[in-house]
PDB file of C-alpha atoms in Angstrom:
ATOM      1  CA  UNK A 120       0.000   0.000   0.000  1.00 70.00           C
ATOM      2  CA  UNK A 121       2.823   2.413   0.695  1.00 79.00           C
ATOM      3  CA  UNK A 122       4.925   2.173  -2.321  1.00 77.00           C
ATOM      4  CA  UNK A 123       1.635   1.474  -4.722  1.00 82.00           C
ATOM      5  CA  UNK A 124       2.800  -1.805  -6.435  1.00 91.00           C
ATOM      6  CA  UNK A 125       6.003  -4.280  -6.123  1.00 96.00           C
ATOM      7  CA  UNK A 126       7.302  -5.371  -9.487  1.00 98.00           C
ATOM      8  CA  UNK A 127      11.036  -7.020  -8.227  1.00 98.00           C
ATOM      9  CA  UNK A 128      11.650  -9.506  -5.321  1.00 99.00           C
ATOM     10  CA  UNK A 129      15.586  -9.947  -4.806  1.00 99.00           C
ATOM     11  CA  UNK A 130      16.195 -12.943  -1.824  1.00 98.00           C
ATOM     12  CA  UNK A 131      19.450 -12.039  -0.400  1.00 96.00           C
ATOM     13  CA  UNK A 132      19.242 -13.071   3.014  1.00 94.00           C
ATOM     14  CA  UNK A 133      21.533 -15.695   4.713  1.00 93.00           C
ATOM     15  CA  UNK A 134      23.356 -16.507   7.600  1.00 93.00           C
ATOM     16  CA  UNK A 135      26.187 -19.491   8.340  1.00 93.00           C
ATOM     17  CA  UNK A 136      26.195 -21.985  10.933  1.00 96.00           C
ATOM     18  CA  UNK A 137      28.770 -24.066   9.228  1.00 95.00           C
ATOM     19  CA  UNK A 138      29.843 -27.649  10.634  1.00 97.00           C
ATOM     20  CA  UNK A 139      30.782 -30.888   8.856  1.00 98.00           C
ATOM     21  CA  UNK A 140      28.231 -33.238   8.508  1.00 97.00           C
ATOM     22  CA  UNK A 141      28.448 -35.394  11.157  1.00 98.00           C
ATOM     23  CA  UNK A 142      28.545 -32.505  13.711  1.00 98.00           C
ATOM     24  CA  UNK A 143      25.681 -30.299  12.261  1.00 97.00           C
ATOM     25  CA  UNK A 144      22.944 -30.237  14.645  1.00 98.00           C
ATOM     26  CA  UNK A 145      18.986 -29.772  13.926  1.00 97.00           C
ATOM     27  CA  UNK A 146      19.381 -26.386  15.214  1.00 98.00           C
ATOM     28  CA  UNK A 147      22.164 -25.992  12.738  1.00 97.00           C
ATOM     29  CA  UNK A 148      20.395 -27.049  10.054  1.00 96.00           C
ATOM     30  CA  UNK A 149      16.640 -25.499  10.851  1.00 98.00           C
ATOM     31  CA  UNK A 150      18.008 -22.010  11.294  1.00 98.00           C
ATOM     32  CA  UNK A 151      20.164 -22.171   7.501  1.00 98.00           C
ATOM     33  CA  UNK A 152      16.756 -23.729   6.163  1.00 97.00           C
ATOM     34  CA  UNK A 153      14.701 -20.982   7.431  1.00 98.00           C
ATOM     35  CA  UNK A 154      16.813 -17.984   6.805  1.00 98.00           C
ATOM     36  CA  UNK A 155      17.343 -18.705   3.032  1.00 97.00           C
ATOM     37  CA  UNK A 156      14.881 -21.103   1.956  1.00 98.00           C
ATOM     38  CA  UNK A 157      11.507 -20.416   4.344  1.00 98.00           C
ATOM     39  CA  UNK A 158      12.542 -16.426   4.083  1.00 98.00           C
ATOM     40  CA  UNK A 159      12.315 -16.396  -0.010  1.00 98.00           C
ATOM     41  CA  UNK A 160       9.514 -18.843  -0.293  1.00 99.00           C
ATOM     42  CA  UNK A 161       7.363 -16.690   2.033  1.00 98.00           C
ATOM     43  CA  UNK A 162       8.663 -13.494   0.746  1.00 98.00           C
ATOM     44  CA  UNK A 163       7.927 -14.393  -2.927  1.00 99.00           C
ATOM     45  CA  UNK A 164       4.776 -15.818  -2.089  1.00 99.00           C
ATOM     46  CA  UNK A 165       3.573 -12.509  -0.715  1.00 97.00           C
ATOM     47  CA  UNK A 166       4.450 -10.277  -3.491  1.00 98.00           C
ATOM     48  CA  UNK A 167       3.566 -13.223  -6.274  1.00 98.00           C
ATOM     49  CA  UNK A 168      -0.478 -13.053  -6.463  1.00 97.00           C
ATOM     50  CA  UNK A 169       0.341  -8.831  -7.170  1.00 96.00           C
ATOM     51  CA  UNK A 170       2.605  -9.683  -9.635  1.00 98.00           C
ATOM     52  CA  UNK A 171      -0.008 -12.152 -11.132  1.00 98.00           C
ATOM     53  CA  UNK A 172      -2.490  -9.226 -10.962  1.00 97.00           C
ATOM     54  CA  UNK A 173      -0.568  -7.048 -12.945  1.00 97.00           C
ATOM     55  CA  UNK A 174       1.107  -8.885 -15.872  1.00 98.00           C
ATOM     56  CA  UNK A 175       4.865  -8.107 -14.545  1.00 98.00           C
ATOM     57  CA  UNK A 176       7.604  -9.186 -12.466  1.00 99.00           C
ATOM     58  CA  UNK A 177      11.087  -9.963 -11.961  1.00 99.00           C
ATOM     59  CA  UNK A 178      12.421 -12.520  -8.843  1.00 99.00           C
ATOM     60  CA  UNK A 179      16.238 -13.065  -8.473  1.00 99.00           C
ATOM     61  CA  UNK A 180      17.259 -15.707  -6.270  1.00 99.00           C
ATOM     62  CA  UNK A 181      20.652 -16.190  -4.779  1.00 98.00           C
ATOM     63  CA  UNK A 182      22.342 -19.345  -4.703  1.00 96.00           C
ATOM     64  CA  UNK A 183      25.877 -19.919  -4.025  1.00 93.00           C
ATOM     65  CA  UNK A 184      29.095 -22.003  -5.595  1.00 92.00           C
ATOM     66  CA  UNK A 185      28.455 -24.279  -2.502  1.00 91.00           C
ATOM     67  CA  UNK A 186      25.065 -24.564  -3.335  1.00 91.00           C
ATOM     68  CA  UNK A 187      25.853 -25.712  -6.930  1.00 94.00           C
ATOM     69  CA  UNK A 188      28.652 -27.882  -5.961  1.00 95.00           C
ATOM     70  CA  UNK A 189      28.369 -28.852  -2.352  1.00 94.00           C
ATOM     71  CA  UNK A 190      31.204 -27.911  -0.002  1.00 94.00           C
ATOM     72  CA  UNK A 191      32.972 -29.290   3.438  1.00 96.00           C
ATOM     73  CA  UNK A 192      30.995 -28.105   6.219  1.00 96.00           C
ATOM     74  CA  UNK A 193      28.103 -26.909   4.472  1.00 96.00           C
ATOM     75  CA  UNK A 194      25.572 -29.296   3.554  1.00 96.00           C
ATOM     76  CA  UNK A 195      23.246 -27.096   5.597  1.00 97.00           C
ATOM     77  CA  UNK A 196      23.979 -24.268   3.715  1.00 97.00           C
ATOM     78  CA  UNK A 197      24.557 -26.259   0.539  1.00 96.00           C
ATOM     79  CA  UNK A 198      21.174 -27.626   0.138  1.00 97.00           C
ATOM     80  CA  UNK A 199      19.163 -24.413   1.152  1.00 98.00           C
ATOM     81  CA  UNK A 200      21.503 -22.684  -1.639  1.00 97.00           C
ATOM     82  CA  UNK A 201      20.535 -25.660  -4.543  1.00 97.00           C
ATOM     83  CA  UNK A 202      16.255 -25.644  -3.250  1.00 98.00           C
ATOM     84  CA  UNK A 203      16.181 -21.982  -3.927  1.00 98.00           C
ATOM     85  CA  UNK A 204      17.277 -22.393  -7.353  1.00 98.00           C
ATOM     86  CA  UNK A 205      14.275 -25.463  -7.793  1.00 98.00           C
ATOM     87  CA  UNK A 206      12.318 -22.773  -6.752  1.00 98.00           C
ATOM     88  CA  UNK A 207      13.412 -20.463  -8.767  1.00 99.00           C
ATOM     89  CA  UNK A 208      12.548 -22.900 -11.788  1.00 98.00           C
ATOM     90  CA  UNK A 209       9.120 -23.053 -10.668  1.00 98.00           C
ATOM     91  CA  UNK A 210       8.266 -19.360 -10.167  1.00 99.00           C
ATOM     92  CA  UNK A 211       9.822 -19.026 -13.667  1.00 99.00           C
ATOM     93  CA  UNK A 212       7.273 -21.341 -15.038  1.00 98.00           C
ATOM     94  CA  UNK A 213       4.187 -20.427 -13.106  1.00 99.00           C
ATOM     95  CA  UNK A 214       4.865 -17.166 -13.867  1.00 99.00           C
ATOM     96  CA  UNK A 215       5.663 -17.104 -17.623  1.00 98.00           C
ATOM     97  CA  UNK A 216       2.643 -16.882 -19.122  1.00 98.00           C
ATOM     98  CA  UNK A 217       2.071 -13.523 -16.661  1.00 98.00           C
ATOM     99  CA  UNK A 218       5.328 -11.835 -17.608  1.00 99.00           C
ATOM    100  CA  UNK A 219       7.197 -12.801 -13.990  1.00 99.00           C
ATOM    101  CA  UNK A 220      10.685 -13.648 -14.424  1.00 99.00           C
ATOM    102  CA  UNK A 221      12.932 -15.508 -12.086  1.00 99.00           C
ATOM    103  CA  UNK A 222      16.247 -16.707 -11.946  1.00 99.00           C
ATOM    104  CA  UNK A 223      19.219 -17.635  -9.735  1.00 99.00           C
ATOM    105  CA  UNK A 224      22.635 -16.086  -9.166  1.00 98.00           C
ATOM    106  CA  UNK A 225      25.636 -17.616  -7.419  1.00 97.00           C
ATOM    107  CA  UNK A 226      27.476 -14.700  -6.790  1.00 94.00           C
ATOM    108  CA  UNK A 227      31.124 -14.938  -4.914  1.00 86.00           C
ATOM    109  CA  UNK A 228      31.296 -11.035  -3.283  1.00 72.00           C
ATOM    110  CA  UNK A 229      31.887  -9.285  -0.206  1.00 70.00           C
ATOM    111  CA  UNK A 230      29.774  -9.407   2.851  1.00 65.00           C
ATOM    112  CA  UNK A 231      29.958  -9.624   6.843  1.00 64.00           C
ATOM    113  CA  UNK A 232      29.267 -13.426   6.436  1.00 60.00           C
ATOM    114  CA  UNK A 233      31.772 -13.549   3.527  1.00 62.00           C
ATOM    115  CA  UNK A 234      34.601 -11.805   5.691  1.00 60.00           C
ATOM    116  CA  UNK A 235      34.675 -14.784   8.715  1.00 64.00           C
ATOM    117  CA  UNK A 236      36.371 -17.228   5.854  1.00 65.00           C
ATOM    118  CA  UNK A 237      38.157 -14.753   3.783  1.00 70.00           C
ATOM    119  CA  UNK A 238      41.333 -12.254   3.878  1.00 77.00           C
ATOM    120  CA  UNK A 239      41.046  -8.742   3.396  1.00 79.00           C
ATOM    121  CA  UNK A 240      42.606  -8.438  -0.441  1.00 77.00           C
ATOM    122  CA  UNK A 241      40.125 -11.361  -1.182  1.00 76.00           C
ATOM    123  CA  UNK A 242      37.709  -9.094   0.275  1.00 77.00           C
ATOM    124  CA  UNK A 243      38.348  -6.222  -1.593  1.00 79.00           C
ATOM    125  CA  UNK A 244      38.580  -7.863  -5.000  1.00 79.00           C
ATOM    126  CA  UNK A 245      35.492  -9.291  -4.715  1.00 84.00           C
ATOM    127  CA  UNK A 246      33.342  -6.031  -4.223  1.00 86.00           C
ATOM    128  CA  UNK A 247      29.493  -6.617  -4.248  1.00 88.00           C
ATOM    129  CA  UNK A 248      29.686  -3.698  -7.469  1.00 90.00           C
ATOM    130  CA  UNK A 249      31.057  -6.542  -9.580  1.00 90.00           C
ATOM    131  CA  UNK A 250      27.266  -8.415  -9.058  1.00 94.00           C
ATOM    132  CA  UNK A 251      24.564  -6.010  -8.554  1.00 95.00           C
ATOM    133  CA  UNK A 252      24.866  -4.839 -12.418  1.00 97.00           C
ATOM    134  CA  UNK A 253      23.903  -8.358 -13.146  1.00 98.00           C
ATOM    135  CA  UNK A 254      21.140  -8.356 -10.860  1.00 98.00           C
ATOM    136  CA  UNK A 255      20.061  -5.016 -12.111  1.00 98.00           C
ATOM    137  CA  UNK A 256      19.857  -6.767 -15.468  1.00 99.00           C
ATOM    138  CA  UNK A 257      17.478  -9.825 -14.419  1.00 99.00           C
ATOM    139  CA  UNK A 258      15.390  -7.254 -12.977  1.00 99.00           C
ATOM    140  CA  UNK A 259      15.050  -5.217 -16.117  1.00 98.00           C
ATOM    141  CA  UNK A 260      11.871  -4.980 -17.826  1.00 98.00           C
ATOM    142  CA  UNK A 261      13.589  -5.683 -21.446  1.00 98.00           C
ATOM    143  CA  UNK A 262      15.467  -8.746 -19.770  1.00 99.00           C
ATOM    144  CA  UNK A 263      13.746 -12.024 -20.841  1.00 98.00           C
ATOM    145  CA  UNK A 264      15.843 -14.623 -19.293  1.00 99.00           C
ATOM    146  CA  UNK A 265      14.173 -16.828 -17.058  1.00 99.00           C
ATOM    147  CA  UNK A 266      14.708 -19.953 -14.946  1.00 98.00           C
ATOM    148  CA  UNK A 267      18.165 -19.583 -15.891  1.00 98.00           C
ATOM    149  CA  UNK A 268      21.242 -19.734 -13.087  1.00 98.00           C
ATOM    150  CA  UNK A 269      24.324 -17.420 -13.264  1.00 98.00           C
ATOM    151  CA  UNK A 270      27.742 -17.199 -11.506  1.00 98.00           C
ATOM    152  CA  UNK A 271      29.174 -13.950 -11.036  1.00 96.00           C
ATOM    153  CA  UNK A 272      32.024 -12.215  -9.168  1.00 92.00           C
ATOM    154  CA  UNK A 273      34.977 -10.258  -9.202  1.00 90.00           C
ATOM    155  CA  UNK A 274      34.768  -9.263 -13.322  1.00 91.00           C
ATOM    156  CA  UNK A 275      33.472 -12.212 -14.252  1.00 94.00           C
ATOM    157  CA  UNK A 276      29.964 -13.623 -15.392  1.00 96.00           C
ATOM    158  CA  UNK A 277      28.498 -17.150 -16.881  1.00 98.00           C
ATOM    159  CA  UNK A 278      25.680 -19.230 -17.312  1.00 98.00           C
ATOM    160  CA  UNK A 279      25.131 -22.690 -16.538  1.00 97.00           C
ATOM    161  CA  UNK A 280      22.877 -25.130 -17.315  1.00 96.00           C
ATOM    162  CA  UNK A 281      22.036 -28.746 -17.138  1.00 95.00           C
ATOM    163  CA  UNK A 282      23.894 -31.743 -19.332  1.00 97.00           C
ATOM    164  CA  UNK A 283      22.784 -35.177 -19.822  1.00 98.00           C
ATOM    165  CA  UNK A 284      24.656 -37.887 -21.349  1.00 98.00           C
ATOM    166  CA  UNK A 285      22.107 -40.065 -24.400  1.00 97.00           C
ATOM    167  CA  UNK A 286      21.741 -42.603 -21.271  1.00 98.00           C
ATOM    168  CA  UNK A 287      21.418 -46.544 -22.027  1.00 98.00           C
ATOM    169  CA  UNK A 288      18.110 -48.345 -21.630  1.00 98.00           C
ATOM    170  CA  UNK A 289      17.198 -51.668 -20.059  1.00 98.00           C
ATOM    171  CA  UNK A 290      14.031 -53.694 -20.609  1.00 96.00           C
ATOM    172  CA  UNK A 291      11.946 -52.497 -17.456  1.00 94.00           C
ATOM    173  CA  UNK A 292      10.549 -55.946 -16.715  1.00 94.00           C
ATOM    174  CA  UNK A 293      13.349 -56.713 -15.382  1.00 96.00           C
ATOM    175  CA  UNK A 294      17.634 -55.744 -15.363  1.00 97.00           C
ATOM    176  CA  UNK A 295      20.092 -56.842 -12.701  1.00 98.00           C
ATOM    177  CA  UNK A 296      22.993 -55.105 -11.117  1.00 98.00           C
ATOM    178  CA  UNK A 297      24.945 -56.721 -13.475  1.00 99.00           C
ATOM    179  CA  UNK A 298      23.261 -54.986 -16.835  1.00 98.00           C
ATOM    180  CA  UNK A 299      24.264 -51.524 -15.104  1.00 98.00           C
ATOM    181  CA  UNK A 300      27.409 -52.433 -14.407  1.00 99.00           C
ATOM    182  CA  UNK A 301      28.133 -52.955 -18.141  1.00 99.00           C
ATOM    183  CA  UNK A 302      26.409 -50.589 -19.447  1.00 99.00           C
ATOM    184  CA  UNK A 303      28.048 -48.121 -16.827  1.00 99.00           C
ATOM    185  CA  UNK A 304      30.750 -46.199 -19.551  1.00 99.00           C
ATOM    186  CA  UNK A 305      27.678 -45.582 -21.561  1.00 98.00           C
ATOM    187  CA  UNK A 306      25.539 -44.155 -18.873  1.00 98.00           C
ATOM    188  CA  UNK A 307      28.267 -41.913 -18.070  1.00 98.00           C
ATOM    189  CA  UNK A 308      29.143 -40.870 -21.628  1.00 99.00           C
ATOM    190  CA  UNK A 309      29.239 -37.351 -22.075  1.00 98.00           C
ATOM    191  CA  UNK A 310      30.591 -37.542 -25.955  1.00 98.00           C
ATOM    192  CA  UNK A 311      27.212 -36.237 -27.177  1.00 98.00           C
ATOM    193  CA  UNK A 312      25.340 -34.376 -24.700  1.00 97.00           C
ATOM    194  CA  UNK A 313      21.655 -33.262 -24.258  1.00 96.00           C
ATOM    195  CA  UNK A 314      21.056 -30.108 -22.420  1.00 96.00           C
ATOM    196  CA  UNK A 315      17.425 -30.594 -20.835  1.00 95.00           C
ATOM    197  CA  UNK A 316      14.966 -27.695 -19.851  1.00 92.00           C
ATOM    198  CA  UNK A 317      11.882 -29.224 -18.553  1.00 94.00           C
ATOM    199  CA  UNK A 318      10.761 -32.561 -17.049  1.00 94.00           C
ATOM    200  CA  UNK A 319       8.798 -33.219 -20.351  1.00 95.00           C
ATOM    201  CA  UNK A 320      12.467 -33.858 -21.750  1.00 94.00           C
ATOM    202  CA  UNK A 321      13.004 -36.475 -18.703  1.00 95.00           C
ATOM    203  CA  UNK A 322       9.450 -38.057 -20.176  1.00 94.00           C
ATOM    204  CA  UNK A 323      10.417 -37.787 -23.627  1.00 94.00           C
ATOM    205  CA  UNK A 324      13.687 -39.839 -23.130  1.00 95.00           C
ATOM    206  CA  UNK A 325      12.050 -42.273 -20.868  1.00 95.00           C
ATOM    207  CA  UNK A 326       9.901 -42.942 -24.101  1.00 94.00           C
ATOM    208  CA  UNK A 327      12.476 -43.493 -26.251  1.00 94.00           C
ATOM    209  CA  UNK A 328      13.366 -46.967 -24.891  1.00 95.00           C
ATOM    210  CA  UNK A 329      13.010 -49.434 -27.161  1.00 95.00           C
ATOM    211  CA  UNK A 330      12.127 -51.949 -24.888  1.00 93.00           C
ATOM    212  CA  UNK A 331       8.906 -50.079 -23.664  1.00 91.00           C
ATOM    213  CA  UNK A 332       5.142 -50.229 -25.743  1.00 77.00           C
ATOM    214  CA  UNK A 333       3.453 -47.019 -26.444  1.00 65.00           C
ATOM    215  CA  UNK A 334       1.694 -46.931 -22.984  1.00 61.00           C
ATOM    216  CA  UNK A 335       4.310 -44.637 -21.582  1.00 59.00           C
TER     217      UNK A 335
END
């Protein structure tokens, strides 16, 4: 009501409570779950049905490296990092016939959390200015780029995305441990990859086994 609409959502907070696995407690891992996944989920949800109502909006999420990779001593953190970006997805395709945006950055900058693990030069070089211009981007009206996930820091910006290897099949009525484990180097062969987008791509290679009727 004060400020008359709300046409960007950026979900920036976090906190650390780093421990390796083993050690973490549930208090450990509740408060990391809360902070940066409950926060943006109920966040988001709040401003989403205005968004809905008028046609626009923009959502950036912010993952991590250690979300996208894992990393000692943070599987708390880790995981709340990689669920924001599966939300992320989602928003981006409930919201994309609406003309709402969203998409994830795994930024490496500066901040008060950033500066218990890091040196001062570190510090320095990796100056929050080097991400917010990307940020200001996804939030731009003439930006169409959504469901997408971006590293940035210090200089230096890329996408990724998703890879799949062409798989092997197996007759579903029945394989053994034994059929995977010769098969293996061709389940892992990356020589000609598929980049999937959607879970209708996980269906449509599911139904290319030629061991299956056309039921599926």
């Amino acid at each position: 009501d004060h400020f008359g609409q709300v046409d960007i959502v950026i979900n920036n907070a976090g906190i650390l409570r780093d421990k390796s696995f083993h050690k973490m407690s549930d208090d450990d891992w509740d408060l990391v779950y809360q902070v940066h996944l409950q926060g943006a989920f109920k966040v988001s949800r709040a401003a989403f049905p205005y968004m809905r109502d008028q046609a626009y909006g923009r959502f950036v999420m912010t993952t991590s490296a250690a979300g996208i990779y894992g990393n000692f001593g943070q599987a708390n953190y880790s995981a709340a990092k990689l669920a924001l970006h599966g939300l992320s997805q989602t928003i981006a395709i409930e919201g994309r016939s609406k003309n709402i945006n969203s998409n994830t950055i795994g930024p490496v900058a500066a901040s008060r959390m950033m500066g218990t693990v890091m040196t001062d030069d570190a510090m320095e070089l990796l100056k929050p200015e080097c991400v917010s211009p990307l940020v200001a981007w996804l939030s731009h009206e003439t930006c169409n780029a959504t469901g997408e996930l971006f590293e940035v820091g210090a200089g230096w910006m890329s996408q990724l995305r998703w890879q799949r290897s062409q798989g092997a099949y197996f007759d579903p009525k029945g394989f053994s441990i034994d059929d995977v484990a010769n098969a293996w180097d061709i389940v892992k062969d990356f020589s000609d990859p598929i980049y999937p987008s959607s879970i209708g791509l996980t269906f449509k290679a599911i139904q290319g086994n030629p061991h299956l009727n056309d039921d599926i």
